[in-house]
Coordinates of C-alpha atoms and ligand atoms in Angstrom, one line a residue:
M1 CA -32.0 8.5 -23.7
S2 CA -28.7 10.2 -24.6
H3 CA -26.1 8.4 -26.7
F4 CA -25.6 5.0 -25.2
P5 CA -22.8 2.8 -26.6
F6 CA -23.7 -0.6 -25.1
E7 CA -27.3 -1.1 -26.1
A8 CA -26.8 -4.7 -27.2
Q9 CA -24.9 -5.6 -24.0
R10 CA -27.5 -3.9 -21.8
S11 CA -30.3 -6.2 -23.0
Q12 CA -28.2 -9.1 -21.6
F13 CA -28.8 -7.9 -18.0
P14 CA -32.5 -8.7 -17.2
I15 CA -32.6 -6.8 -13.9
L16 CA -32.2 -3.5 -15.8
T17 CA -35.8 -3.7 -17.1
Q18 CA -36.9 -3.5 -13.5
K19 CA -34.2 -1.7 -11.5
A20 CA -31.2 0.5 -11.9
Q21 CA -28.4 -1.7 -10.5
L22 CA -25.6 0.7 -9.7
S23 CA -23.7 -1.5 -7.2
S24 CA -20.7 -2.7 -9.1
C25 CA -18.4 -1.7 -6.2
S26 CA -20.1 -4.5 -4.3
Q27 CA -21.9 -6.9 -6.7
S28 CA -22.5 -6.2 -10.4
A29 CA -25.7 -7.2 -12.3
L30 CA -26.3 -10.8 -13.4
S31 CA -26.2 -11.3 -17.1
I32 CA -27.6 -14.0 -19.4
P33 CA -24.2 -15.2 -20.5
V34 CA -23.2 -15.7 -16.8
T35 CA -26.5 -17.4 -16.0
D36 CA -26.0 -19.7 -19.0
A37 CA -22.4 -20.5 -18.1
I38 CA -23.5 -21.6 -14.6
A39 CA -26.4 -23.6 -16.1
R40 CA -23.9 -25.4 -18.4
Y41 CA -21.8 -26.3 -15.4
M42 CA -24.9 -27.7 -13.6
A43 CA -26.0 -29.6 -16.7
S44 CA -22.6 -31.2 -17.1
W45 CA -22.6 -32.2 -13.5
S46 CA -26.1 -33.5 -13.7
E47 CA -25.8 -35.3 -17.0
K48 CA -22.2 -36.5 -17.0
G49 CA -21.8 -37.1 -13.3
M50 CA -18.4 -35.3 -13.4
D51 CA -16.4 -33.5 -16.0
W52 CA -13.0 -32.5 -14.5
G53 CA -11.5 -32.0 -17.9
G54 CA -14.3 -29.6 -19.0
W55 CA -14.3 -27.8 -15.7
A56 CA -10.5 -27.3 -15.9
E57 CA -11.1 -25.6 -19.3
L58 CA -13.5 -23.2 -17.6
L59 CA -10.7 -22.2 -15.3
D60 CA -8.2 -21.9 -18.1
D61 CA -10.6 -19.6 -20.0
A62 CA -11.2 -17.4 -16.9
R63 CA -7.4 -17.0 -16.4
A64 CA -7.1 -16.1 -20.1
Q65 CA -9.9 -13.5 -19.9
F66 CA -8.5 -11.9 -16.8
A67 CA -5.0 -11.9 -18.3
R68 CA -6.4 -10.1 -21.4
L69 CA -8.1 -7.4 -19.2
I70 CA -4.8 -6.5 -17.6
H71 CA -2.4 -7.1 -20.5
A72 CA -0.8 -10.2 -19.0
D73 CA -0.3 -13.7 -20.1
A74 CA -2.6 -16.5 -18.8
S75 CA 0.3 -18.4 -17.4
D76 CA 1.1 -15.5 -15.1
I77 CA -2.3 -15.7 -13.3
A78 CA -3.0 -17.6 -10.1
V79 CA -6.4 -18.4 -8.8
M80 CA -7.8 -18.7 -5.2
S81 CA -11.2 -18.0 -3.7
C82 CA -10.7 -14.5 -2.5
V83 CA -8.3 -11.5 -2.5
S84 CA -7.5 -11.9 1.2
D85 CA -6.2 -15.4 0.6
L86 CA -4.0 -14.4 -2.3
A87 CA -2.5 -11.5 -0.3
S88 CA -1.9 -13.8 2.7
S89 CA -0.1 -16.2 0.4
V90 CA 2.1 -13.4 -0.9
G91 CA 2.9 -12.2 2.7
N92 CA 3.7 -15.7 3.8
C93 CA 6.4 -16.2 1.2
L94 CA 8.2 -12.8 1.7
D95 CA 11.4 -12.6 3.8
F96 CA 11.3 -9.8 6.3
G97 CA 15.0 -10.1 7.4
D98 CA 18.1 -8.0 6.7
G99 CA 16.4 -4.8 7.9
K100 CA 14.2 -4.8 4.9
N101 CA 11.0 -5.5 6.7
A102 CA 8.6 -2.5 6.1
I103 CA 5.2 -2.9 4.4
V104 CA 3.8 0.4 3.2
L105 CA 0.1 0.7 2.4
G106 CA -2.6 3.4 2.2
E107 CA -4.9 3.8 5.1
I108 CA -7.7 4.1 2.5
D109 CA -7.2 0.6 1.3
F110 CA -9.7 -2.2 1.9
P111 CA -9.3 -3.3 5.6
S112 CA -8.6 -6.9 4.7
L113 CA -5.3 -5.8 3.2
G114 CA -4.4 -4.1 6.5
H115 CA -5.3 -7.2 8.4
V116 CA -3.2 -9.5 6.1
W117 CA -0.1 -7.3 6.3
L118 CA -0.5 -6.7 10.0
A119 CA -0.6 -10.5 10.5
Q120 CA 3.0 -10.5 9.0
Q121 CA 4.2 -8.6 12.1
A122 CA 4.5 -12.1 13.6
R123 CA 7.1 -12.9 10.9
G124 CA 9.1 -9.7 11.4
A125 CA 7.2 -7.2 9.2
E126 CA 6.7 -3.6 10.3
V127 CA 3.5 -2.1 8.8
K128 CA 3.4 1.6 7.9
F129 CA 0.1 3.2 7.0
V130 CA 0.1 6.3 4.7
V131 CA -2.6 8.5 5.9
P132 CA -5.1 10.3 3.6
D133 CA -5.9 14.0 3.7
A134 CA -9.2 15.4 4.8
A135 CA -10.6 14.7 1.3
G136 CA -9.7 11.0 1.6
E137 CA -6.9 11.3 -1.0
I138 CA -3.2 10.5 -0.7
A139 CA -0.6 12.7 -2.4
L140 CA 2.3 11.0 -4.1
E141 CA 4.7 12.8 -1.9
H142 CA 3.3 11.0 1.1
Y143 CA 4.1 7.7 -0.4
S144 CA 7.6 9.0 -1.3
Q145 CA 8.2 10.0 2.3
A146 CA 7.0 6.6 3.6
I147 CA 8.9 4.4 1.2
D148 CA 12.6 4.0 1.9
G149 CA 15.5 1.4 1.7
R150 CA 13.8 -0.6 4.5
T151 CA 10.6 -1.1 2.5
R152 CA 10.0 -4.7 1.4
L153 CA 6.5 -4.3 -0.1
V154 CA 4.3 -1.4 -1.2
S155 CA 0.6 -2.3 -1.3
V156 CA -2.0 0.0 -2.7
S157 CA -5.6 0.0 -3.9
H158 CA -5.8 1.2 -7.5
V159 CA -9.2 2.6 -6.7
S160 CA -10.5 3.1 -3.1
Y161 CA -13.5 0.9 -2.2
S162 CA -14.8 3.8 -0.1
N163 CA -14.6 7.1 -2.0
G164 CA -13.5 5.9 -5.4
F165 CA -10.2 7.8 -5.3
R166 CA -8.0 6.5 -8.1
Q167 CA -4.2 6.3 -7.5
D168 CA -1.4 6.6 -10.0
I169 CA -0.1 3.1 -9.8
A170 CA 2.7 3.7 -12.3
A171 CA 4.1 6.5 -10.2
I172 CA 3.7 4.7 -6.9
G173 CA 5.3 1.6 -8.4
A174 CA 8.3 3.6 -9.6
L175 CA 8.8 4.9 -6.0
A176 CA 8.7 1.3 -4.7
H177 CA 11.1 0.0 -7.3
A178 CA 13.6 2.9 -6.7
Q179 CA 13.9 1.6 -3.2
G180 CA 14.1 -2.1 -4.2
A181 CA 10.6 -2.8 -2.8
L182 CA 8.0 -5.0 -4.4
F183 CA 4.8 -3.4 -5.7
F184 CA 1.4 -5.1 -5.0
V185 CA -1.8 -3.6 -6.4
D186 CA -5.4 -4.4 -5.3
A187 CA -7.4 -3.8 -8.4
Y188 CA -10.7 -5.1 -7.0
Q189 CA -12.3 -1.7 -7.7
S190 CA -10.7 -1.0 -11.0
A191 CA -10.1 -4.2 -13.1
G192 CA -13.0 -4.6 -15.5
A193 CA -13.9 -0.9 -15.4
M194 CA -10.7 0.6 -16.7
A195 CA -7.7 -0.3 -18.8
I196 CA -4.8 -1.8 -16.9
D197 CA -1.4 -2.7 -18.3
V198 CA 0.6 -4.5 -15.6
V199 CA 3.8 -4.4 -17.7
R200 CA 3.6 -0.7 -18.7
D201 CA 2.7 0.3 -15.1
G202 CA 5.5 -1.8 -13.5
V203 CA 3.2 -3.9 -11.3
D204 CA 4.8 -6.9 -9.6
M205 CA 1.6 -8.5 -8.3
L206 CA -2.1 -7.5 -8.9
V207 CA -5.2 -9.0 -7.4
C208 CA -8.9 -8.9 -8.2
G209 CA -12.0 -10.9 -7.3
G210 CA -15.0 -12.0 -9.4
Q211 CA -18.2 -10.3 -8.4
K212 CA -17.6 -6.6 -8.8
Y213 CA -16.5 -5.1 -12.2
L214 CA -15.6 -8.6 -13.6
L215 CA -19.4 -9.4 -13.7
G216 CA -19.1 -12.8 -11.9
C217 CA -20.0 -14.1 -8.5
P218 CA -18.2 -14.4 -5.2
G219 CA -15.8 -17.3 -4.5
I220 CA -13.0 -16.7 -7.1
A221 CA -10.1 -14.2 -7.2
F222 CA -7.2 -13.8 -9.6
M223 CA -3.6 -12.7 -9.1
Y224 CA -1.0 -11.6 -11.6
V225 CA 2.6 -12.2 -10.5
R226 CA 5.5 -11.0 -12.7
R227 CA 7.1 -14.1 -14.0
D228 CA 10.7 -13.7 -12.9
L229 CA 9.4 -12.7 -9.4
A230 CA 7.1 -15.7 -9.2
Q231 CA 10.0 -18.0 -10.0
Q232 CA 11.8 -16.8 -6.8
L233 CA 8.8 -17.3 -4.5
R234 CA 7.9 -20.5 -2.6
P235 CA 4.4 -20.1 -1.2
A236 CA 3.9 -21.8 2.1
N237 CA 0.2 -21.9 1.5
T238 CA 0.2 -24.6 -1.1
G239 CA -1.3 -27.8 -2.3
W240 CA -1.4 -30.3 -5.2
F241 CA -2.6 -27.7 -7.8
G242 CA 0.6 -25.7 -7.1
R243 CA 2.9 -28.6 -8.3
V244 CA 4.7 -29.0 -11.6
N245 CA 2.3 -31.9 -12.3
P246 CA -0.7 -32.0 -10.0
F247 CA -1.4 -35.5 -11.2
A248 CA 2.0 -36.9 -10.2
F249 CA 0.6 -37.7 -6.8
D250 CA 4.0 -37.8 -5.2
I251 CA 3.4 -37.0 -1.5
R252 CA 7.2 -36.5 -0.9
L253 CA 7.7 -34.0 -3.7
L254 CA 7.2 -30.3 -3.1
D255 CA 8.1 -28.9 -6.6
Y256 CA 6.7 -25.5 -7.5
A257 CA 5.0 -25.0 -10.8
D258 CA 6.4 -22.4 -13.1
G259 CA 5.2 -18.8 -12.8
A260 CA 2.1 -17.7 -10.9
R261 CA 0.5 -21.1 -11.0
R262 CA 2.7 -22.1 -8.0
F263 CA 0.2 -20.0 -6.0
D264 CA -2.7 -22.3 -6.8
T265 CA -3.5 -24.6 -3.9
G266 CA -6.3 -27.2 -3.9
T267 CA -9.3 -28.0 -6.1
P268 CA -10.2 -24.7 -7.8
P269 CA -13.6 -23.0 -7.6
Y270 CA -14.7 -24.2 -11.1
I271 CA -18.4 -23.0 -11.0
N272 CA -17.2 -19.5 -10.0
A273 CA -14.7 -19.7 -12.8
A274 CA -17.5 -20.4 -15.3
A275 CA -19.3 -17.3 -14.1
A276 CA -16.3 -15.0 -14.1
G277 CA -15.0 -16.3 -17.4
A278 CA -18.4 -15.5 -19.1
G279 CA -18.5 -12.1 -17.4
M280 CA -15.0 -11.1 -18.5
A281 CA -15.6 -12.4 -22.0
M282 CA -18.4 -9.7 -22.3
L283 CA -16.0 -7.1 -21.1
N284 CA -13.2 -8.1 -23.4
E285 CA -15.6 -8.2 -26.3
A286 CA -17.0 -4.8 -25.6
G287 CA -13.5 -3.4 -25.3
I288 CA -12.1 -2.1 -22.0
G289 CA -11.0 1.2 -23.5
R290 CA -14.6 2.0 -24.5
I291 CA -15.9 0.8 -21.2
E292 CA -13.5 3.1 -19.3
A293 CA -14.6 6.1 -21.5
H294 CA -18.3 5.4 -20.8
I295 CA -17.8 5.0 -17.1
E296 CA -15.8 8.2 -17.0
N297 CA -18.7 10.0 -18.7
L298 CA -21.1 8.4 -16.1
S299 CA -18.8 9.8 -13.4
R300 CA -19.1 13.3 -14.9
V301 CA -22.9 12.9 -14.9
A302 CA -22.9 11.6 -11.3
L303 CA -20.7 14.4 -10.0
D304 CA -22.5 17.2 -11.9
T305 CA -26.0 16.0 -10.8
A306 CA -24.9 15.5 -7.2
A307 CA -23.3 19.0 -7.2
S308 CA -26.3 20.6 -8.7
L309 CA -28.5 19.0 -6.0
G310 CA -26.2 20.1 -3.2
L311 CA -25.4 16.5 -2.2
P312 CA -22.3 16.1 0.0
I313 CA -19.9 14.4 -2.4
A314 CA -17.1 12.3 -0.8
S315 CA -15.3 11.4 -4.1
P316 CA -12.8 13.3 -6.1
R317 CA -14.5 16.0 -8.2
D318 CA -12.4 15.2 -11.3
P319 CA -13.7 12.1 -13.1
R320 CA -10.2 11.2 -14.1
R321 CA -9.1 11.0 -10.5
K322 CA -11.7 8.5 -9.5
G323 CA -13.1 5.1 -10.4
S324 CA -16.7 4.3 -11.2
N325 CA -17.9 4.9 -7.6
T326 CA -19.3 8.3 -6.7
A327 CA -19.8 8.3 -2.9
I328 CA -22.3 10.5 -1.2
R329 CA -22.4 11.2 2.6
V330 CA -25.7 10.3 4.2
N331 CA -27.2 9.8 7.6
D332 CA -28.2 6.2 8.2
S333 CA -26.6 4.7 5.1
A334 CA -28.1 1.2 5.7
G335 CA -31.6 2.7 5.8
V336 CA -30.9 4.8 2.7
E337 CA -29.6 1.7 0.8
R338 CA -32.9 -0.1 1.7
R339 CA -35.1 2.8 0.7
M340 CA -33.2 3.3 -2.6
A341 CA -33.8 -0.4 -3.4
E342 CA -37.5 0.1 -2.8
A343 CA -37.4 3.1 -5.2
G344 CA -35.7 0.9 -7.8
Y345 CA -32.0 1.9 -7.3
V346 CA -29.6 -0.8 -6.2
V347 CA -26.7 1.2 -4.5
S348 CA -24.3 0.2 -1.8
A349 CA -23.8 1.5 1.7
R350 CA -20.4 1.6 3.3
G351 CA -19.9 3.3 6.6
P352 CA -21.4 6.8 6.3
L353 CA -21.5 6.6 2.5
I354 CA -23.8 5.6 -0.3
R355 CA -21.8 4.4 -3.3
V356 CA -23.3 4.9 -6.7
A357 CA -21.1 2.6 -8.9
P358 CA -22.3 2.0 -12.5
H359 CA -20.9 -0.4 -15.0
F360 CA -20.9 -0.2 -18.8
Y361 CA -24.5 -1.4 -19.0
N362 CA -25.7 1.7 -17.0
S363 CA -27.0 4.8 -18.6
E364 CA -26.7 8.5 -17.8
E365 CA -30.4 8.6 -16.8
E366 CA -29.9 5.8 -14.2
V367 CA -27.0 7.6 -12.6
A368 CA -28.7 11.0 -12.6
G369 CA -32.0 9.4 -11.3
A370 CA -30.1 7.7 -8.4
M371 CA -28.7 11.1 -7.4
R372 CA -32.1 12.7 -7.5
A373 CA -33.6 9.9 -5.4
L374 CA -30.7 10.3 -2.9
A375 CA -31.5 14.0 -2.7
R376 CA -35.1 13.2 -1.8
M377 CA -34.0 10.6 0.9
G378 CA -30.7 11.9 2.2
Ligands
PLP401 C1 -10.7 -3.1 -2.9 C2 -11.1 -4.3 -2.3 N1 -10.1 -5.2 -1.9 C3 -10.4 -6.3 -1.3 C4 -11.7 -6.7 -1.0 C5 -12.0 -7.9 -0.3 O1 -11.7 -9.0 -1.0 P1 -12.0 -10.5 -0.6 O2 -13.3 -10.5 0.1 O3 -12.0 -11.3 -1.9 O4 -10.9 -11.0 0.3 C6 -12.8 -5.8 -1.4 C7 -14.2 -6.1 -1.1 O5 -15.0 -5.3 -1.1 C8 -12.4 -4.6 -2.0 O6 -13.3 -3.7 -2.4

């Protein structure tokens, strides 16, 4: 095997002795620390009956781990069960009056975001899609043409779920702010796989869920909200965990907690927080800069191997302009995904594409092997 920087971490993912799991754009591999964290939750439930205090600490830890991954403070992180809910909550507390009612988003973004923003048409929003070119990429100038003084919100995927195209969030954010618009980033395909600094990049809100590059399971999602912005927002989707003191039990008092926590609603997904917290702790310990460098190298291997085999690559050809995912066009992607799994490669089908999406625990050999297997099957 060529130089592999994460040998110790790799041994924490049992599936890798049997299969090359390369599906982090969909679900990453299960690790021993995540299994143990879930087992500890189950044991506390089984042995103590209930442990609300201990479970709340699991959530605090998950918030802190996520905050560290994106260079934020734990008090600026809200938690819900999925990205769609977090985005809906943001939409429902924006004002679309005074002629400042446009929401600008990329047509390459995950469909849920389109649905969430389109639902705001009923509250006066006008949704503008920025269309990609034939290669599935959006040039900065197309955002610049779409964003104007009427723009209330600019919403982009940091990395596309489909072809892995990586967007320059700092540059798009600057365009949004120059027109007085808010900037919302969907980092579901990037956080955990690459370094993000929400303050440096001028991000107002950033969302990500648990089961992809954060190494956890479905059922939990995190949202950073810039503190002074959060203080001005009054989420209509709310509940007792969004109060200044959830345990005041004052049914007549709708006071909003400070910062992003005002976006919390009801009893949180604690078991999912246990999984996500343990997963993100591995990432923070390994170092997100080192992880990003390794994944960029795996992208280079994926692209070079696919090109040498003549596979139809749907992703950008420059590893620095993409996330982990290298997408290959195939006929019958669902059938290819199944046959790849039988051959020992866990990859993910989306529309006409097969996505090969490694994480830090994957090797060059696994990525190259997946491309060779695809060439045999495609
Ligand atoms: C970039 C991106 N955003 C959003 C979602 C959906 O998020 P959720 O199911 O948590 O609402 C996905 C799921 O694949 C995704 O890849």
